[in-house]
Amino acid sequence: MPEFRIPTVATGRLTLRPFVAADRPDYAALRADPDVVRFLPGGEALVPFANEIAESRIAAFRDAWSRGYGVWAVEETATGAFVGQAGLASMERSGEVEVLYALARPFWGRGYAREAAAAALRFGFEQVGLERIVAFVVPENAASSRVLEAVGLRATGDTDYNGFRVRGYEIAVAEWRRTAGGS
Ligand SMILES: CC(C)(COP(=O)(O)OP(=O)(O)OC[C@H]1O[C@@H](n2cnc3c(N)ncnc32)[C@H](O)[C@@H]1OP(=O)(O)O)[C@@H](O)C(=O)NCCC(=O)NCCS
């Protein structure tokens, strides 16, 4: 058992909670959907998404929380349905912390990604004490760019990410306090 506690965060309509082994089929289905992984760097290679990979990813999600932040399973509070994943992750090379999210298709278009991303930023800045949070989006992923801009990140220019051309985004804690998160 880990020595750290993985927090649960309630938003207006969502519950961001620790991933558990029982999420394996839902998580595997999420990551096997070509429309979900289309814009995730390297995502194509994960289709079909084997159960064993889902299991090890879920374990890795839990372990990563030893840093004090990580990726949650996102649940629709009213129904208990598995909506997807969202949270914060440490980037291997730069050590920057990125906000990320991926939702199952039936839950797109309801503002859920914005709600989850906003909660992840608030957690990172208020609970973890991060100075800055970044994100990377392939330019074709207009929905994700909208989500990032809606929660206050601004584009910093295009860059290379694991061989993919991506648009960088960032927000510093001072900007966050002044804008969306400060209210
Ligand atoms: C990106 C994703 C998380 C968006 O989820 P969502 O819950 O539908 O997002 P929201 O409803 O919070 O907001 C989406 C915004 O994008 C807009 N949008 C949606 N599809 C769009 C499209 N094809 N083109 C332009 N804008 C689009 C919506 O109108 C909305 O904008 P608004 O806030 O001005 O109304 C979801 O599509 C997803 O999981 N995609 C696959 C994984 C992924 O790409 N993750 C991000 C990697 S960087």
Coordinates of N, CA and C and ligand atoms in Angstrom, one line a residue:
M1 N 0.8 -1.2 0.0 CA 0.0 0.0 0.0 C 0.9 1.2 0.0
P2 N 0.5 2.2 -0.8 CA 1.3 3.5 -0.8 C 1.2 4.2 0.6
E3 N 2.3 4.9 0.9 CA 2.3 5.7 2.1 C 1.6 7.0 2.0
F4 N 1.3 7.4 0.7 CA 0.7 8.7 0.5 C -0.8 8.5 0.3
R5 N -1.5 9.6 0.5 CA -2.9 9.6 0.3 C -3.3 10.2 -1.0
I6 N -4.1 9.6 -1.8 CA -4.5 10.2 -3.1 C -5.8 11.0 -2.8
P7 N -5.9 12.3 -3.0 CA -7.1 13.0 -2.6 C -8.2 12.8 -3.6
T8 N -9.4 13.1 -3.1 CA -10.6 13.1 -4.0 C -11.1 14.5 -4.0
V9 N -11.4 15.0 -5.2 CA -11.8 16.4 -5.3 C -13.2 16.4 -6.0
A10 N -14.1 17.1 -5.4 CA -15.5 17.3 -6.0 C -15.6 18.6 -6.7
T11 N -16.1 18.6 -7.9 CA -16.4 19.8 -8.6 C -17.9 19.9 -8.7
G12 N -18.4 20.9 -9.5 CA -19.8 21.0 -9.6 C -20.5 19.7 -10.0
R13 N -20.0 19.0 -11.0 CA -20.7 17.8 -11.5 C -19.9 16.6 -11.5
L14 N -18.6 16.7 -11.2 CA -17.7 15.6 -11.3 C -17.0 15.3 -10.0
T15 N -16.5 14.0 -9.9 CA -15.7 13.6 -8.7 C -14.4 13.1 -9.3
L16 N -13.3 13.8 -8.9 CA -12.0 13.4 -9.3 C -11.4 12.5 -8.2
R17 N -11.3 11.2 -8.5 CA -10.9 10.3 -7.4 C -9.8 9.4 -7.8
P18 N -9.1 8.7 -6.9 CA -8.0 7.8 -7.3 C -8.5 6.7 -8.2
F19 N -7.6 6.4 -9.2 CA -7.9 5.2 -10.0 C -7.8 4.0 -9.1
V20 N -8.7 3.0 -9.4 CA -8.7 1.7 -8.7 C -8.6 0.6 -9.7
A21 N -8.3 -0.6 -9.3 CA -8.1 -1.7 -10.2 C -9.4 -2.0 -11.0
A22 N -10.6 -1.7 -10.4 CA -11.8 -2.0 -11.0 C -12.1 -1.0 -12.2
D23 N -11.3 0.0 -12.4 CA -11.5 0.9 -13.5 C -10.9 0.4 -14.8
R24 N -10.2 -0.8 -14.7 CA -9.4 -1.3 -15.8 C -10.2 -1.4 -17.1
P25 N -11.4 -2.0 -17.1 CA -12.2 -2.1 -18.4 C -12.6 -0.7 -19.0
D26 N -13.0 0.2 -18.1 CA -13.4 1.5 -18.6 C -12.2 2.3 -19.1
Y27 N -11.1 2.1 -18.4 CA -9.9 2.9 -18.8 C -9.4 2.3 -20.1
A28 N -9.4 0.9 -20.2 CA -8.9 0.3 -21.5 C -9.8 0.7 -22.7
A29 N -11.1 0.8 -22.4 CA -12.1 1.2 -23.5 C -11.8 2.6 -23.9
L30 N -11.5 3.5 -22.9 CA -11.2 4.9 -23.2 C -10.0 5.0 -24.1
R31 N -9.0 4.3 -23.7 CA -7.7 4.4 -24.5 C -7.7 3.6 -25.8
A32 N -8.7 2.8 -26.0 CA -8.8 2.0 -27.2 C -9.7 2.7 -28.3
D33 N -10.3 3.9 -27.9 CA -11.2 4.6 -28.8 C -10.3 5.5 -29.7
P34 N -10.3 5.2 -31.0 CA -9.4 6.0 -31.9 C -9.7 7.5 -31.8
D35 N -11.0 7.9 -31.5 CA -11.3 9.3 -31.5 C -10.7 10.0 -30.2
V36 N -10.5 9.2 -29.2 CA -10.0 9.7 -27.9 C -8.4 9.9 -28.1
V37 N -7.8 8.9 -28.7 CA -6.3 8.9 -28.7 C -5.8 9.6 -29.9
R38 N -6.6 10.0 -30.8 CA -6.2 10.6 -32.1 C -5.2 11.7 -31.9
F39 N -5.4 12.6 -30.9 CA -4.6 13.7 -30.8 C -3.6 13.6 -29.6
L40 N -3.5 12.4 -29.1 CA -2.5 12.2 -28.0 C -1.2 11.7 -28.6
P41 N -0.1 12.4 -28.3 CA 1.2 11.9 -29.0 C 1.4 10.5 -28.7
G42 N 1.6 9.7 -29.8 CA 1.9 8.3 -29.6 C 0.6 7.5 -29.4
G43 N -0.5 8.1 -29.3 CA -1.8 7.5 -29.0 C -2.2 6.4 -29.9
E44 N -1.9 6.5 -31.2 CA -2.3 5.6 -32.2 C -1.8 4.2 -31.9
A45 N -0.6 4.2 -31.3 CA 0.1 2.9 -31.1 C -0.6 2.1 -30.0
L46 N -1.5 2.7 -29.3 CA -2.1 2.1 -28.1 C -3.4 1.4 -28.5
V47 N -3.8 1.4 -29.8 CA -5.0 0.8 -30.2 C -4.7 -0.5 -30.9
P48 N -5.2 -1.7 -30.5 CA -6.0 -1.9 -29.4 C -5.3 -1.9 -28.1
F49 N -6.0 -1.5 -27.0 CA -5.3 -1.2 -25.7 C -5.5 -2.5 -24.9
A50 N -4.5 -3.2 -24.6 CA -4.6 -4.5 -23.9 C -4.9 -4.2 -22.4
N51 N -5.6 -5.2 -21.8 CA -5.9 -5.1 -20.4 C -4.7 -5.0 -19.5
E52 N -3.6 -5.7 -19.9 CA -2.4 -5.7 -19.1 C -1.8 -4.3 -19.1
I53 N -1.9 -3.6 -20.2 CA -1.4 -2.2 -20.3 C -2.2 -1.3 -19.4
A54 N -3.5 -1.5 -19.4 CA -4.4 -0.7 -18.6 C -4.1 -0.9 -17.1
E55 N -3.8 -2.2 -16.8 CA -3.5 -2.5 -15.4 C -2.2 -1.8 -14.9
S56 N -1.2 -1.8 -15.8 CA 0.1 -1.2 -15.3 C 0.0 0.3 -15.4
R57 N -0.8 0.9 -16.3 CA -1.0 2.3 -16.3 C -1.7 2.8 -15.0
I58 N -2.7 2.0 -14.6 CA -3.5 2.4 -13.4 C -2.5 2.3 -12.2
A59 N -1.7 1.3 -12.1 CA -0.7 1.3 -11.0 C 0.3 2.4 -11.1
A60 N 0.7 2.8 -12.3 CA 1.6 3.9 -12.5 C 0.9 5.3 -12.1
F61 N -0.4 5.4 -12.4 CA -1.1 6.6 -12.0 C -1.1 6.7 -10.5
R62 N -1.3 5.6 -9.8 CA -1.3 5.6 -8.4 C 0.1 6.0 -7.8
D63 N 1.1 5.3 -8.3 CA 2.5 5.5 -7.8 C 2.9 7.0 -8.0
A64 N 2.5 7.6 -9.1 CA 2.9 9.0 -9.4 C 2.5 9.9 -8.3
W65 N 1.5 9.6 -7.6 CA 1.0 10.5 -6.6 C 1.9 10.7 -5.4
S66 N 3.0 9.9 -5.4 CA 4.0 10.1 -4.4 C 4.6 11.5 -4.4
R67 N 4.5 12.1 -5.6 CA 5.0 13.5 -5.8 C 4.1 14.5 -5.2
G68 N 2.9 14.1 -4.8 CA 1.9 15.0 -4.3 C 0.9 15.5 -5.3
Y69 N 1.0 15.0 -6.5 CA 0.0 15.3 -7.5 C 0.0 14.2 -8.5
G70 N -1.0 14.1 -9.3 CA -1.1 13.0 -10.3 C -2.4 13.1 -11.1
V71 N -2.7 11.9 -11.6 CA -3.9 11.8 -12.5 C -5.0 11.1 -11.8
W72 N -6.2 11.7 -11.8 CA -7.4 11.1 -11.2 C -8.2 10.4 -12.3
A73 N -9.1 9.4 -11.8 CA -10.2 9.0 -12.6 C -11.3 10.0 -12.4
V74 N -12.0 10.3 -13.5 CA -13.1 11.3 -13.4 C -14.4 10.5 -13.5
E75 N -15.2 10.8 -12.5 CA -16.5 10.2 -12.4 C -17.6 11.3 -12.5
E76 N -18.7 10.9 -13.1 CA -19.9 11.8 -13.1 C -20.6 11.6 -11.8
T77 N -20.6 12.7 -11.0 CA -21.1 12.5 -9.6 C -22.5 12.0 -9.6
A78 N -23.4 12.5 -10.4 CA -24.8 12.1 -10.4 C -25.1 10.7 -10.7
T79 N -24.2 10.1 -11.6 CA -24.5 8.7 -12.1 C -23.4 7.7 -11.6
G80 N -22.3 8.2 -11.2 CA -21.2 7.3 -10.9 C -20.5 6.8 -12.1
A81 N -20.9 7.3 -13.3 CA -20.2 6.8 -14.5 C -18.8 7.2 -14.6
F82 N -18.0 6.3 -15.2 CA -16.6 6.6 -15.5 C -16.5 7.6 -16.7
V83 N -16.0 8.8 -16.5 CA -16.0 9.8 -17.6 C -14.6 9.8 -18.3
G84 N -13.5 9.5 -17.5 CA -12.2 9.6 -18.1 C -11.1 9.8 -17.1
Q85 N -10.1 10.5 -17.6 CA -9.0 10.8 -16.7 C -8.6 12.3 -16.8
A86 N -8.1 12.8 -15.7 CA -7.6 14.2 -15.7 C -6.7 14.4 -14.5
G87 N -5.8 15.4 -14.7 CA -4.9 15.7 -13.6 C -3.6 16.3 -14.0
L88 N -2.6 16.1 -13.2 CA -1.3 16.7 -13.4 C -0.3 15.6 -13.5
A89 N 0.7 15.9 -14.4 CA 1.8 14.9 -14.6 C 3.1 15.6 -14.7
S90 N 4.1 15.0 -14.2 CA 5.5 15.5 -14.3 C 6.1 15.1 -15.7
M91 N 6.6 16.1 -16.4 CA 7.2 15.7 -17.7 C 8.6 15.3 -17.5
E92 N 8.9 14.1 -18.1 CA 10.2 13.5 -17.8 C 11.4 14.4 -18.0
R93 N 11.5 15.0 -19.2 CA 12.7 15.7 -19.6 C 12.8 17.1 -18.9
S94 N 11.8 17.8 -18.9 CA 11.9 19.2 -18.5 C 11.6 19.4 -17.0
G95 N 10.9 18.4 -16.4 CA 10.5 18.5 -15.0 C 9.3 19.4 -14.8
E96 N 8.8 20.0 -15.9 CA 7.6 20.8 -15.8 C 6.4 19.9 -15.4
V97 N 5.3 20.6 -14.9 CA 4.1 19.9 -14.6 C 3.1 20.2 -15.6
E98 N 2.5 19.2 -16.2 CA 1.5 19.5 -17.2 C 0.1 19.1 -16.8
V99 N -0.9 19.8 -17.3 CA -2.3 19.4 -17.0 C -2.8 18.6 -18.2
L100 N -3.5 17.5 -17.9 CA -3.9 16.7 -19.0 C -5.3 16.1 -18.7
Y101 N -6.0 15.7 -19.7 CA -7.3 15.1 -19.6 C -7.7 14.4 -20.8
A102 N -8.5 13.4 -20.7 CA -9.1 12.6 -21.8 C -10.4 12.0 -21.3
L103 N -11.4 12.3 -22.1 CA -12.8 11.9 -21.7 C -13.4 11.0 -22.7
A104 N -14.2 10.1 -22.2 CA -14.9 9.2 -23.1 C -15.9 10.0 -23.9
R105 N -16.1 9.5 -25.2 CA -16.9 10.3 -26.1 C -18.3 10.7 -25.7
P106 N -19.0 9.8 -25.0 CA -20.4 10.2 -24.6 C -20.4 11.4 -23.7
F107 N -19.3 11.8 -23.1 CA -19.2 12.9 -22.2 C -18.6 14.2 -22.8
W108 N -18.3 14.1 -24.0 CA -17.8 15.4 -24.7 C -18.9 16.4 -24.8
G109 N -18.4 17.6 -24.9 CA -19.4 18.7 -25.2 C -20.3 19.2 -24.1
R110 N -19.9 18.8 -22.9 CA -20.7 19.2 -21.7 C -20.0 20.1 -20.8
G111 N -18.7 20.5 -21.2 CA -17.9 21.4 -20.3 C -17.2 20.6 -19.2
Y112 N -17.3 19.2 -19.3 CA -16.6 18.4 -18.3 C -15.1 18.6 -18.2
A113 N -14.5 18.7 -19.4 CA -13.0 18.8 -19.5 C -12.6 20.1 -18.8
R114 N -13.4 21.2 -19.1 CA -13.1 22.5 -18.5 C -13.2 22.4 -17.0
E115 N -14.2 21.7 -16.6 CA -14.4 21.6 -15.1 C -13.3 20.8 -14.4
A116 N -12.9 19.7 -15.1 CA -11.8 18.9 -14.5 C -10.5 19.6 -14.6
A117 N -10.2 20.3 -15.7 CA -8.9 21.0 -15.8 C -8.8 22.1 -14.8
A118 N -10.0 22.8 -14.6 CA -9.9 23.9 -13.6 C -9.6 23.4 -12.2
A119 N -10.2 22.2 -11.9 CA -10.0 21.6 -10.6 C -8.5 21.2 -10.5
A120 N -8.0 20.7 -11.6 CA -6.6 20.2 -11.5 C -5.6 21.4 -11.3
L121 N -5.9 22.6 -12.0 CA -5.1 23.8 -11.8 C -5.2 24.2 -10.3
R122 N -6.4 24.3 -9.8 CA -6.6 24.8 -8.5 C -5.9 23.9 -7.5
F123 N -5.9 22.6 -7.7 CA -5.2 21.7 -6.8 C -3.7 21.9 -6.9
G124 N -3.2 22.1 -8.1 CA -1.8 22.2 -8.3 C -1.3 23.5 -7.7
F125 N -2.0 24.6 -7.8 CA -1.6 25.9 -7.3 C -1.8 26.0 -5.8
E126 N -3.0 25.6 -5.4 CA -3.3 25.8 -3.9 C -2.8 24.7 -3.0
Q127 N -2.9 23.4 -3.5 CA -2.5 22.3 -2.6 C -1.1 21.9 -2.7
V128 N -0.6 21.9 -4.0 CA 0.8 21.5 -4.2 C 1.8 22.6 -4.1
G129 N 1.3 23.8 -4.4 CA 2.2 25.0 -4.4 C 3.0 25.1 -5.6
L130 N 2.5 24.7 -6.8 CA 3.3 24.8 -8.0 C 3.4 26.3 -8.4
E131 N 4.4 26.6 -9.1 CA 4.7 27.9 -9.6 C 4.0 28.1 -11.0
R132 N 4.0 27.0 -11.8 CA 3.6 27.1 -13.2 C 3.1 25.7 -13.6
I133 N 2.1 25.8 -14.5 CA 1.5 24.6 -15.1 C 1.5 24.7 -16.6
V134 N 1.9 23.7 -17.3 CA 2.0 23.8 -18.8 C 1.1 22.8 -19.4
A135 N 0.9 22.9 -20.7 CA 0.1 21.9 -21.5 C 0.6 21.9 -22.9
F136 N 0.4 20.8 -23.6 CA 0.8 20.6 -25.0 C -0.3 20.0 -25.8
V137 N -0.6 20.6 -26.9 CA -1.8 20.2 -27.7 C -1.4 20.2 -29.2
V138 N -1.8 19.1 -29.9 CA -1.5 19.2 -31.3 C -2.4 20.3 -31.9
P139 N -1.9 21.0 -32.9 CA -2.7 22.2 -33.4 C -4.1 21.8 -33.9
E140 N -4.3 20.6 -34.3 CA -5.6 20.2 -34.8 C -6.6 20.0 -33.7
N141 N -6.2 19.9 -32.5 CA -7.1 19.6 -31.3 C -7.7 20.9 -30.8
A142 N -8.7 21.4 -31.6 CA -9.3 22.7 -31.3 C -10.0 22.6 -29.9
A143 N -10.7 21.5 -29.7 CA -11.5 21.4 -28.4 C -10.6 21.5 -27.2
S144 N -9.4 20.9 -27.3 CA -8.5 20.9 -26.1 C -7.9 22.3 -26.0
S145 N -7.6 23.0 -27.1 CA -7.1 24.3 -27.0 C -8.2 25.2 -26.3
R146 N -9.4 25.0 -26.7 CA -10.5 25.8 -26.1 C -10.6 25.6 -24.6
V147 N -10.4 24.3 -24.2 CA -10.4 24.0 -22.8 C -9.3 24.7 -22.1
L148 N -8.1 24.7 -22.6 CA -7.0 25.3 -21.9 C -7.2 26.8 -21.8
E149 N -7.6 27.4 -22.9 CA -7.8 28.9 -22.9 C -8.9 29.2 -21.9
A150 N -10.0 28.4 -21.8 CA -11.1 28.7 -20.9 C -10.6 28.7 -19.5
V151 N -9.6 27.9 -19.1 CA -9.2 27.8 -17.7 C -8.0 28.7 -17.5
G152 N -7.6 29.5 -18.5 CA -6.6 30.6 -18.3 C -5.2 30.3 -18.8
L153 N -5.0 29.2 -19.5 CA -3.6 29.0 -20.1 C -3.5 29.9 -21.3
R154 N -2.3 30.3 -21.6 CA -2.1 31.0 -22.9 C -1.0 30.3 -23.7
A155 N -1.2 30.4 -25.0 CA -0.3 29.7 -25.9 C 1.1 30.4 -25.9
T156 N 2.1 29.5 -25.9 CA 3.5 30.1 -25.9 C 4.3 29.8 -27.1
G157 N 3.6 29.1 -28.1 CA 4.3 28.8 -29.4 C 4.4 27.3 -29.6
D158 N 4.8 27.0 -30.8 CA 4.9 25.6 -31.2 C 6.3 25.0 -30.8
T159 N 6.3 23.7 -30.5 CA 7.5 23.1 -30.0 C 7.4 21.6 -30.4
D160 N 8.5 20.9 -30.2 CA 8.6 19.5 -30.5 C 8.4 18.7 -29.2
Y161 N 7.5 17.7 -29.3 CA 7.2 16.9 -28.1 C 7.2 15.4 -28.6
N162 N 8.2 14.7 -28.2 CA 8.3 13.3 -28.6 C 8.1 13.1 -30.1
G163 N 8.7 14.0 -30.9 CA 8.6 13.9 -32.3 C 7.4 14.5 -32.9
F164 N 6.5 15.0 -32.1 CA 5.2 15.6 -32.6 C 5.3 17.1 -32.5
R165 N 4.8 17.8 -33.5 CA 4.7 19.3 -33.5 C 3.5 19.6 -32.6
V166 N 3.7 20.3 -31.5 CA 2.6 20.6 -30.6 C 2.7 22.1 -30.2
R167 N 1.5 22.6 -29.8 CA 1.4 24.0 -29.3 C 1.6 24.0 -27.8
G168 N 2.5 24.8 -27.3 CA 2.7 24.9 -25.9 C 1.7 25.9 -25.2
Y169 N 1.3 25.6 -24.0 CA 0.5 26.5 -23.2 C 1.1 26.6 -21.8
E170 N 0.8 27.7 -21.1 CA 1.3 27.7 -19.8 C 0.4 28.8 -19.0
I171 N 0.5 28.6 -17.7 CA -0.1 29.6 -16.7 C 0.8 29.6 -15.5
A172 N 1.1 30.7 -15.0 CA 1.9 30.9 -13.7 C 0.9 31.1 -12.6
V173 N 1.3 30.8 -11.4 CA 0.4 30.9 -10.3 C -0.2 32.4 -10.1
A174 N 0.7 33.4 -10.4 CA 0.2 34.7 -10.2 C -0.9 35.1 -11.2
E175 N -0.7 34.6 -12.5 CA -1.8 34.8 -13.5 C -3.1 34.1 -13.1
W176 N -2.9 32.9 -12.6 CA -4.1 32.1 -12.2 C -4.8 32.8 -11.0
R177 N -4.1 33.4 -10.1 CA -4.7 34.1 -9.0 C -5.5 35.3 -9.5
R178 N -4.9 35.9 -10.5 CA -5.6 37.1 -11.0 C -6.8 36.8 -11.9
T179 N -6.8 35.6 -12.5 CA -7.9 35.3 -13.4 C -8.9 34.3 -12.8
A180 N -9.0 33.2 -13.5 CA -10.1 32.2 -13.2 C -10.0 31.7 -11.7
G181 N -8.8 31.3 -11.3 CA -8.6 30.7 -10.0 C -8.7 31.6 -8.9
G182 N -8.5 32.9 -9.1 CA -8.4 33.8 -8.0 C -9.7 34.2 -7.4
S183 N -10.8 33.9 -8.1 CA -12.1 34.3 -7.6 C -12.6 33.4 -6.5
Ligands
LIG1 C1 -10.5 17.5 -25.6 C2 -11.6 17.0 -24.7 C3 -11.1 16.6 -23.4 C4 -12.7 18.1 -24.7 O1 -13.7 17.6 -23.8 P1 -15.1 18.4 -23.6 O2 -15.7 17.9 -22.3 O3 -15.9 18.1 -24.8 O4 -14.7 19.9 -23.5 P2 -15.5 21.0 -23.0 O5 -17.0 20.7 -23.2 O6 -15.1 21.4 -21.6 O7 -15.1 22.2 -23.9 C5 -14.8 22.0 -25.3 C6 -14.7 23.4 -26.0 O8 -14.2 23.1 -27.3 C7 -15.2 23.4 -28.2 N1 -15.1 22.4 -29.2 C8 -15.5 21.1 -29.2 N2 -15.1 20.5 -30.3 C9 -14.6 21.4 -31.1 C10 -14.0 21.3 -32.4 N3 -14.0 20.2 -33.1 N4 -13.5 22.5 -32.9 C11 -13.5 23.6 -32.2 N5 -14.0 23.7 -31.0 C12 -14.5 22.6 -30.4 C13 -16.5 23.4 -27.5 O9 -17.4 24.3 -28.1 C14 -16.1 24.0 -26.2 O10 -15.8 25.4 -26.3 P3 -16.6 26.5 -25.4 O11 -16.1 26.3 -24.0 O12 -16.3 27.8 -26.0 O13 -18.1 26.1 -25.5 C15 -12.2 15.7 -25.4 O14 -12.6 16.0 -26.7 C16 -11.3 14.5 -25.3 O15 -11.2 13.8 -24.3 N6 -10.5 14.3 -26.4 C17 -9.6 13.2 -26.5 C18 -8.4 13.4 -25.6 C19 -7.6 14.7 -25.8 O16 -7.5 15.1 -26.9 N7 -7.1 15.2 -24.7 C20 -6.4 16.4 -24.7 C21 -5.0 16.2 -25.1 S1 -4.1 17.7 -25.2

